[in-house]
XYZ file of C-alpha atoms in Angstrom:
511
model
C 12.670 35.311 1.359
C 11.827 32.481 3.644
C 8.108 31.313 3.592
C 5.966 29.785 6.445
C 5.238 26.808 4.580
C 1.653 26.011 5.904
C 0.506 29.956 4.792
C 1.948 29.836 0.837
C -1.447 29.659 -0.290
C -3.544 31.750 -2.671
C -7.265 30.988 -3.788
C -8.673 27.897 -6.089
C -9.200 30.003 -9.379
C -5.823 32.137 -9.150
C -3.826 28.877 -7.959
C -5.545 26.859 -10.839
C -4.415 30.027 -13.446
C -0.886 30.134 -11.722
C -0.228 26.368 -12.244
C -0.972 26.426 -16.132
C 1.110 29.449 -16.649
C 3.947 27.736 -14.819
C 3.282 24.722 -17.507
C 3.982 26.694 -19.973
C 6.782 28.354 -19.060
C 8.457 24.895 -18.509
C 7.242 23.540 -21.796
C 4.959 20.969 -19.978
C 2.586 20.144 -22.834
C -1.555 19.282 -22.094
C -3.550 18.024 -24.508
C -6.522 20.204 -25.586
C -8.876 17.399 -25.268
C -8.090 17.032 -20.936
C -8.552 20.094 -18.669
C -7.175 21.028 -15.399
C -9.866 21.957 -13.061
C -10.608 22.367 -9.509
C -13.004 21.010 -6.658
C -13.953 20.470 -3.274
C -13.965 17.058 -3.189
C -11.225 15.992 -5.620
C -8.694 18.860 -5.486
C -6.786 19.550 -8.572
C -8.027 17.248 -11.067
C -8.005 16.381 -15.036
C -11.213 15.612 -17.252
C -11.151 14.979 -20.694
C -12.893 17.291 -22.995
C -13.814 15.142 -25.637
C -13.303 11.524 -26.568
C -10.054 10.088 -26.495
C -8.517 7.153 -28.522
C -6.722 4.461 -26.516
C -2.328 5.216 -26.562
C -2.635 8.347 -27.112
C -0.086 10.997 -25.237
C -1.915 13.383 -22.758
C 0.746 14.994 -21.258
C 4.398 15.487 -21.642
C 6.587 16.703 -18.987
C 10.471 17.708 -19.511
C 12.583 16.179 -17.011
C 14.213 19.030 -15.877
C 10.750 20.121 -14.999
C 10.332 17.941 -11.816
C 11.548 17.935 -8.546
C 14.030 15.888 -7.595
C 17.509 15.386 -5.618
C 19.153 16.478 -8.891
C 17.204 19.274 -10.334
C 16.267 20.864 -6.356
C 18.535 23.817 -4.592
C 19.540 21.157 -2.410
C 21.733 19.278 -4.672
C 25.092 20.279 -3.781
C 24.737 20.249 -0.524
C 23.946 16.767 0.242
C 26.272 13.549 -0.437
C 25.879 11.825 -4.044
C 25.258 8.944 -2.233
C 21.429 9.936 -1.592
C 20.251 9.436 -4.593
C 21.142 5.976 -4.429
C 18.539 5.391 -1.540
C 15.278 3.626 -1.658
C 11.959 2.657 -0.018
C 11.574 5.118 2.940
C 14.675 6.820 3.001
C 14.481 7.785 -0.266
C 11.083 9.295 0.712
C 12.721 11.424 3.397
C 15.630 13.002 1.230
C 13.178 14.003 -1.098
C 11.211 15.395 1.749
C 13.707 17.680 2.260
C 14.247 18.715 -1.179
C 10.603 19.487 -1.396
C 10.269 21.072 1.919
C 13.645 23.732 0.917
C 11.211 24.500 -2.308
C 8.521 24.708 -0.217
C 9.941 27.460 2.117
C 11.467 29.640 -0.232
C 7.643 30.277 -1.657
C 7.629 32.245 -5.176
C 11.623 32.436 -5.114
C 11.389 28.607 -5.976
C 11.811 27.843 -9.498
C 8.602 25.273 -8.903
C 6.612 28.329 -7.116
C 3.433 28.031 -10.016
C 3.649 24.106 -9.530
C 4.147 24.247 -5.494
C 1.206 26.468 -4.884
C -1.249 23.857 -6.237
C -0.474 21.309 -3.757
C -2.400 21.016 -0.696
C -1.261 22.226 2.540
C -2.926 19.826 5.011
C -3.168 15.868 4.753
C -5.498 15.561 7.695
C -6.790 12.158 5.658
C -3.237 10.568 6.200
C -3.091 8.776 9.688
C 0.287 10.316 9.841
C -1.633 13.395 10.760
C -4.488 12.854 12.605
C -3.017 13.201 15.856
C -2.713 16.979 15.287
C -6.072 17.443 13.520
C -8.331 17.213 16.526
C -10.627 15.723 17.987
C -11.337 13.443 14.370
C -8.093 12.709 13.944
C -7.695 11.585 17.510
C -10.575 9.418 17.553
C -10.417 7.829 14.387
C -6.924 6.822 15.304
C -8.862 4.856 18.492
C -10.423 3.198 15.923
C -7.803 2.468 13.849
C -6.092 0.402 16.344
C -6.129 -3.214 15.494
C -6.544 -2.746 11.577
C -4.327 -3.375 9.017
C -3.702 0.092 8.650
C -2.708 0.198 12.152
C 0.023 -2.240 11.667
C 1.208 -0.316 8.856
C 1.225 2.744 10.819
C 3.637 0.690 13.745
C 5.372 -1.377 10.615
C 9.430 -0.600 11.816
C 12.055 -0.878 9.142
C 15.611 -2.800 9.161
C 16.805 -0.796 12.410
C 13.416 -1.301 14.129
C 12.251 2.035 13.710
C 9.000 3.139 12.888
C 7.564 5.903 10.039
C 6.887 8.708 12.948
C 10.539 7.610 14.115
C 12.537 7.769 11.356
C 10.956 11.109 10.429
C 11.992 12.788 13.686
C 15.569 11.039 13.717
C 15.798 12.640 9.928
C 14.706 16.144 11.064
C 17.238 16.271 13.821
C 19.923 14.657 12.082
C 19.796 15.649 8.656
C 17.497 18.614 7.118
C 18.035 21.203 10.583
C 21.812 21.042 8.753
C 20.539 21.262 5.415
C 18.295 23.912 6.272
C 20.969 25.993 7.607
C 23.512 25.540 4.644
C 20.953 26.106 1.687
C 18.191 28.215 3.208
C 20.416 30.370 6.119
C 20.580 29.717 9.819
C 17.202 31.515 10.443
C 15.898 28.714 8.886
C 16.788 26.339 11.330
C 14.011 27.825 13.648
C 11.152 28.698 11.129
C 11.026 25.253 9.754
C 9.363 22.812 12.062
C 9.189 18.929 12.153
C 5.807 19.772 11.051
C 6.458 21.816 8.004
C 9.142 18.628 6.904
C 6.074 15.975 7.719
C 3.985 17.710 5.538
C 6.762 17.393 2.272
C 7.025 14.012 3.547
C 3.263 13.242 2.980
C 3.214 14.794 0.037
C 6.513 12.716 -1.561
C 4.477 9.841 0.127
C 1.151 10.162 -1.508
C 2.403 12.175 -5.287
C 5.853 11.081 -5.848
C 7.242 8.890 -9.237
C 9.929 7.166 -9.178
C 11.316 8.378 -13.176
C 14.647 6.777 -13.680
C 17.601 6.091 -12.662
C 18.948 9.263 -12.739
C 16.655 11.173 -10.949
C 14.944 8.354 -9.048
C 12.052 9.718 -6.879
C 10.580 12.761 -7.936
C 7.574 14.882 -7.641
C 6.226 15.279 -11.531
C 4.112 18.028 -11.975
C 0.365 17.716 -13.492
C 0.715 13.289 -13.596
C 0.386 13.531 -9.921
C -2.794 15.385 -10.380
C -4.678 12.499 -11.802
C -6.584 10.939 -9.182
C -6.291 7.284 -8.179
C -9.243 4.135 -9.043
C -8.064 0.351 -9.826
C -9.490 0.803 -13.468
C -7.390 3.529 -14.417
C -7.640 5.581 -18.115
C -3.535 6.418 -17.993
C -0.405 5.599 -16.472
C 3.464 7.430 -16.485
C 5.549 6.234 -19.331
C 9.311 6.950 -18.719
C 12.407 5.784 -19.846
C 14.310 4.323 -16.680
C 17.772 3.037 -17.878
C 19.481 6.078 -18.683
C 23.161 7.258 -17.371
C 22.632 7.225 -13.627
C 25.507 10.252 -13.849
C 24.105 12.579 -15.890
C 20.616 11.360 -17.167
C 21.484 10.971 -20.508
C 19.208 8.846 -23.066
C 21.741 8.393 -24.901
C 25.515 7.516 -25.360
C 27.622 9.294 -23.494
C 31.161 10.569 -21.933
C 30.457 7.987 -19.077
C 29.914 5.169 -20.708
C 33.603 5.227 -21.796
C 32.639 6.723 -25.407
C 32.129 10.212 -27.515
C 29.628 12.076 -26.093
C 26.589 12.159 -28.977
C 24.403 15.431 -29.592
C 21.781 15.725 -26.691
C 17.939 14.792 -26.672
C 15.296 16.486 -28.413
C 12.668 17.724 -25.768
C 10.284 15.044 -27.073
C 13.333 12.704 -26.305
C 13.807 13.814 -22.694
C 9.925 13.982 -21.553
C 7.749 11.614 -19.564
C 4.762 10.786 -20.922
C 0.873 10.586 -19.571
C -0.582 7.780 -21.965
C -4.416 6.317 -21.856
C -4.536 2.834 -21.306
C -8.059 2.360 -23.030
C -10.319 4.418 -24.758
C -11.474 7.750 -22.673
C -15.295 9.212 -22.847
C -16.041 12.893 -22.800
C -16.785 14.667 -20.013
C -15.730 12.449 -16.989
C -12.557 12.600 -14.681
C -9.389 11.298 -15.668
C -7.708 8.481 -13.483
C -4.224 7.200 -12.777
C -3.413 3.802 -10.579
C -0.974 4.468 -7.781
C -1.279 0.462 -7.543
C -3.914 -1.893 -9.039
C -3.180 -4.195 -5.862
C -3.457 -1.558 -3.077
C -5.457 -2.021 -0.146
C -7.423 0.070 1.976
C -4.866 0.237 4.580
C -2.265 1.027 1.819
C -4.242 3.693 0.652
C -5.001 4.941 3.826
C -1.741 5.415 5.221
C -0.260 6.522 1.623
C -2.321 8.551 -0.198
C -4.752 9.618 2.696
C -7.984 7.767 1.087
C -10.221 4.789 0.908
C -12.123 3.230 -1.894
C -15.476 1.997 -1.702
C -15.481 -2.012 -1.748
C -11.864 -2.425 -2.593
C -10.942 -6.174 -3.554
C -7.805 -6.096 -2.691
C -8.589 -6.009 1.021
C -6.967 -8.668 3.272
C -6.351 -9.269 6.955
C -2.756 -10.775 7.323
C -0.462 -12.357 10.310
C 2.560 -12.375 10.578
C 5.039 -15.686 10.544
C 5.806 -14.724 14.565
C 2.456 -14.579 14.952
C 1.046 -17.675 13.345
C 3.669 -19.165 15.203
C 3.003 -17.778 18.952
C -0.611 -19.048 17.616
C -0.133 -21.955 17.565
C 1.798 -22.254 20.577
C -0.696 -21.122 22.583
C -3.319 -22.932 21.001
C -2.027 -26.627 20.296
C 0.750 -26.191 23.261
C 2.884 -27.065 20.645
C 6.579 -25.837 19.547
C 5.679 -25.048 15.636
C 9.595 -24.102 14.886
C 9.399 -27.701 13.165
C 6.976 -26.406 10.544
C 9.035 -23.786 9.175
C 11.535 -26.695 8.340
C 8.578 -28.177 5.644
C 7.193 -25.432 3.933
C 9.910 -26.114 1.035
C 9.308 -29.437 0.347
C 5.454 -29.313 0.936
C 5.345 -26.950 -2.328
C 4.715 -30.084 -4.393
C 1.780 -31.100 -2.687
C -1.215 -30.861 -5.303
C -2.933 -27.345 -4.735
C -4.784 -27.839 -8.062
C -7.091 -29.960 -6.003
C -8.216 -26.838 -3.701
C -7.882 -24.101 -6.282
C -10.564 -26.057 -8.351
C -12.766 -26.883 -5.955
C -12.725 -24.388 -2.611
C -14.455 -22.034 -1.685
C -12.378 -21.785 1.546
C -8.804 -21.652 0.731
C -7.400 -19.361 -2.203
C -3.808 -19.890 -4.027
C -1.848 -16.594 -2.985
C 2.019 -16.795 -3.717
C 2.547 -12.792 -2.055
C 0.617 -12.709 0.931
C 1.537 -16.254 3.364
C -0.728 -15.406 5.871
C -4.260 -14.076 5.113
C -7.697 -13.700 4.694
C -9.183 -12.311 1.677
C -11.855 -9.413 1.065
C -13.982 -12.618 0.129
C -13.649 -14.256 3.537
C -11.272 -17.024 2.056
C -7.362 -18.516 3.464
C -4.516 -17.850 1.530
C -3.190 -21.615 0.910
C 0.093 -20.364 3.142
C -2.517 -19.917 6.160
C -4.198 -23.082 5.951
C -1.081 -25.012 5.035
C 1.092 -23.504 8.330
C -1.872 -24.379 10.361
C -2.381 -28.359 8.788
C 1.005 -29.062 9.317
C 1.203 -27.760 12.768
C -1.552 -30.442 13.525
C 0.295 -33.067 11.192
C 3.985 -32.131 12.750
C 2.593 -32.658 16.581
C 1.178 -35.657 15.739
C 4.097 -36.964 13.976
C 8.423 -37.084 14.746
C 9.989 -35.447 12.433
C 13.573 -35.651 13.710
C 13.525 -38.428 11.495
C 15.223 -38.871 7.902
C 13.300 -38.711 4.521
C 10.822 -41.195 6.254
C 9.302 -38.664 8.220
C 8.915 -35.835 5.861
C 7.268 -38.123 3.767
C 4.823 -39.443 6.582
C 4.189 -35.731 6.704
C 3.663 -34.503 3.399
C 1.119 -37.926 3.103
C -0.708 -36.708 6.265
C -1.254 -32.996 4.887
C -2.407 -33.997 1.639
C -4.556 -36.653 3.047
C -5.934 -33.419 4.341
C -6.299 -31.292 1.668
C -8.104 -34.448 -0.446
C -10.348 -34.766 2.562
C -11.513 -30.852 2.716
C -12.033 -30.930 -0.667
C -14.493 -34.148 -0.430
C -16.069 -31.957 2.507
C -16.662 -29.263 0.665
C -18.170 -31.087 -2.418
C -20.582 -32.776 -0.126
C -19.197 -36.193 -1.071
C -20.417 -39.176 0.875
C -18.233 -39.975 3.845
C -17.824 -43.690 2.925
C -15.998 -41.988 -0.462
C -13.527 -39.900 1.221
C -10.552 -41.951 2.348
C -9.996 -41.896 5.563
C -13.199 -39.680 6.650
C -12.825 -40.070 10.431
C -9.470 -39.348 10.860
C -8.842 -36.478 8.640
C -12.391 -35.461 8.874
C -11.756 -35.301 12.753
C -8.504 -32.840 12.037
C -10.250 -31.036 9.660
C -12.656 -30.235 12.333
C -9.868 -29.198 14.386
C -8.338 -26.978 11.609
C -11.830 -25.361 11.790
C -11.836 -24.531 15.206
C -8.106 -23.312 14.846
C -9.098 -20.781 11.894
C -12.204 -19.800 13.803
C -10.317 -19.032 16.998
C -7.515 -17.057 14.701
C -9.860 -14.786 13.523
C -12.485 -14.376 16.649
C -8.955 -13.119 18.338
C -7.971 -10.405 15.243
C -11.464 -9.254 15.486
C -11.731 -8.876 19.130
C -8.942 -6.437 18.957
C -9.877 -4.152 16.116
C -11.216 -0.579 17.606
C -10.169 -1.807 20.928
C -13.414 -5.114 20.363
C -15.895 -2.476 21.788
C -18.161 -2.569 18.883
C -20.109 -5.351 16.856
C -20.139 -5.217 13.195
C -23.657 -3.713 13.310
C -22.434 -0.989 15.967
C -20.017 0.074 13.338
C -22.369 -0.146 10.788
C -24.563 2.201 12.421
C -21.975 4.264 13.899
C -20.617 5.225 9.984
C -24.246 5.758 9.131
C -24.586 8.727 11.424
C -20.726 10.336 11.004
C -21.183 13.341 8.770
C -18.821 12.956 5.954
C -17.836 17.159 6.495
C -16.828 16.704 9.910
C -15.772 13.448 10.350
C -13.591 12.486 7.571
C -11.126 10.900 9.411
C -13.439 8.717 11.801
C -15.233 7.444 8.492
C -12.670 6.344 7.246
C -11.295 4.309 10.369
C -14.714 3.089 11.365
C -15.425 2.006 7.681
C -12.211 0.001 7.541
C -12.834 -1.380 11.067
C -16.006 -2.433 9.841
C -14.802 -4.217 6.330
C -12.073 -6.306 8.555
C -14.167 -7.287 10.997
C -16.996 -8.347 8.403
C -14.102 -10.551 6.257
C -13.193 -11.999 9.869
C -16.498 -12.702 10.293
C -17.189 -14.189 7.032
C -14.612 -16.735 6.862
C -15.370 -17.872 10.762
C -18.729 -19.025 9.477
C -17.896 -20.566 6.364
C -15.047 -22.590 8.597
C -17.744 -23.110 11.134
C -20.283 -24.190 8.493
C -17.496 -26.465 7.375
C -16.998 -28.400 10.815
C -20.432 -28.972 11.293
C -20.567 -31.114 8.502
C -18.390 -33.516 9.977
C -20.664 -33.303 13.324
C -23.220 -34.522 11.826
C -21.510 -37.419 9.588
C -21.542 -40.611 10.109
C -19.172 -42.136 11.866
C -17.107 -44.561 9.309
C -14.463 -44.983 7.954
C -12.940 -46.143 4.829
């Protein structure tokens, strides 16, 4: 009964016809008014039918109905304990429940659902390396991005995705394999057949409640992702985490009350806003995801995505600095508490160079512009090596002074104000020029090392023009995100450099 996993695969029209039967049979309900279609470009898909009101209830999807460490054939054979996980390793254990369904092909009570989903994920950097000569190049180009940190991000024991997924195979699902599926098993299933369940968990899975926690949820991970999304999963989280109940129950020390209703014990596909006829249906897997994050997710880019960034590091701002001022910045880690006060209204109202972030410390925007965290590490770097701070209250307040000295004088700068109204133009104009050359040099060094520095913005540029979207999916996608970092890298180096120069050419005064 055990399937290859990659080969469970029937066509488009019978796998679309399978899926809806299999809805049925579970009681998942579809509004008339969306349809379930199929397509080269966007897979499995929904578009409505007709309009649709805003609130109103697309789908509903029985609990019971999706995969999950509770409902899989797995769950007696792993410890309770594992539904308790999170982040990545809750990824992996559902992995393996996915990757058990998987194998056992139409004797899985999820067969009509499983069919539908795809069996390669060649857009998901996680694969490339085994998808040929695209994936293998694009991953050259890759190097240096933000994806490309995300790809090498390591977790609390230093370990990174591609790691922990091997260490999991080995030490986990070969046993699980055995147990549930037979000892066969052990050598049908490959690391490759469990990376694929984990790339699917990684790019469909919802976490549902507590209970359940991460599952995969039939038809609401077949709306496709955009920012400005028509729906979103509606689910009631808090319920017994011992036996999923909505309601009062044996474990919460009381009489056990008559069960839900099925509408009671359904999650919900709702439209956010009002839905025209006739055009695809979107979810949000994240309203503040990145390229990069979508990338390494869900396997896909969006065109001119705002919520692009290029980030550092605290180690690296710091090693940064070192190098560049020959100056120990441990000290400025000390100040970033008290230097909250200082009076960021001032740049927030009036800069077009530095931008309030309170998530990401370190970072330029997808509009070329320093997250406040950036600019203020780097000020008080050239503040703190100017200044002893070993020193009681007296010092941190010399500093604080000093850094918003600077942040008044930037802002003069960058309203064109007269030098002889800017207190204290040649001194903190002077360090302002410095700070200039310090953001200028921070980003000339990211961009020299994204796709190895080999290629100017307008190499890339025409490079993406001439990949052919059939063939090349993969190398599009790393060249065009090469290509966005390098052009926000480039754009904030000018506006910094555009910024210095008009202290060049001031007069020299001072007030």
């Amino acid at each position: 009964l055990l399937q290859p996993i990659l080969t469970f695969s029937i066509s488009m029209s019978a796998s679309l016809e399978s899926l809806r039967r299999w809805c049925s049979h579970h009681k998942i309900w579809i509004d008339h008014r969306i349809e379930i279609v199929s397509s080269d470009l966007s897979g499995i898909h929904l578009v409505s039918q007709s309009p649709i009101a805003q609130d109103t209830i697309l789908v509903k999807i029985p609990r019971e109905a999706a995969i999950s460490l509770k409902t899989s054939r797995i769950s007696r054979h792993i410890p309770a304990s594992a539904s308790t996980h999170h982040g990545r390793s809750a990824q992996l254990w559902l992995a393996l429940a996915l990757s058990v369904e998987l194998a056992l092909g139409p004797s899985s009570e999820w067969a009509g659902y499983l069919q539908s989903l795809p069996r390669a994920l060649s857009g998901m950097p996680l694969f490339w390396l085994g998808s040929g000569a695209d994936g293998a190049s694009a991953l050259d180009f890759l190097k240096g991005t933000e994806a490309w940190r995300l790809v090498n991000e390591t977790d609390e024991s230093g370990a990174t995705l591609v790691e922990d997924i091997d260490a999991f195979f080995e030490a986990v699902a070969r046993g699980v394999y055995s147990k549930v599926l037979g000892s066969s098993s052990v050598e049908t299933l490959t690391r490759k057949d469990f990376a694929l369940a984990y790339g699917l968990v990684s790019s469909r899975a919802f976490l549902i409640d507590a209970y359940h926690g991460l599952a995969m949820v039939p038809i609401a991970d077949a709306f496709n992702h955009v920012q400005e999304n028509h729906v979103h999963l509606q689910s009631d989280y808090e319920v017994c985490p011992e036996c999923g109940s909505l309601r009062q129950c044996i474990h919460d020390g009381g009489e056990d009350l008559p069960s839900e209703t099925w509408e009671d014990d359904c999650l919900e596909m709702i439209s956010n806003r009002p839905i025209e006829s006739g055009v695809e249906v979107f979810n949000t897997y994240g309203e503040m995801l990145s390229n990069a994050q979508l990338l390494l997710q869900y396997g896909f880019i969006l065109d001119g995505n705002e919520n692009d960034r290029v980030t550092w590091t605290c180690d690296e701002m710091a090693e940064f600095v070192h190098s560049s001022l020959h100056w120990d910045p441990a000290p400025v880690r000390q100040t970033t508490d008290w230097l909250q006060s200082l009076p960021w209204e001032i740049l927030e109202e009036s800069s077009e160079l530095v931008y309030i972030d309170r998530k990401h410390a370190f970072c330029v925007n997808a509009d070329g512009t320093v997250s406040h965290g950036l600019w203020l590490y780097l000020a008080t770097a050239l503040v703190c090596s100017r200044t002893d701070i070993r020193g009681p209250t007296s010092a941190q307040e010399a500093i604080l002074s000093g850094v918003e000295h600077l942040l008044r004088c930037q802002s003069g700068m960058e309203q064109h104000e007269s030098p002889e109204h800017i207190s204290g133009y040649t001194t903190n104009g002077s360090t302002i020029h410095q700070l200039s050359g310090l953001i200028f040099s921070l980003c000339r060094a990211r961009s020299a090392g994204i796709s190895r520095g080999e290629l100017t913005i307008r190499e890339l540029g025409e490079l993406l023009d001439s990949l052919p979207e059939e063939s090349a999916p993969s190398r599009r996608m790393a060249v065009s995100l090469a290509l966005t970092e390098k052009s926000i890298l480039e754009t904030c180096m000018f506006a910094w450099q555009s910024l210095a120069e008009t202290f060049v050419h001031a007069p020299d005064s001072d007030k």
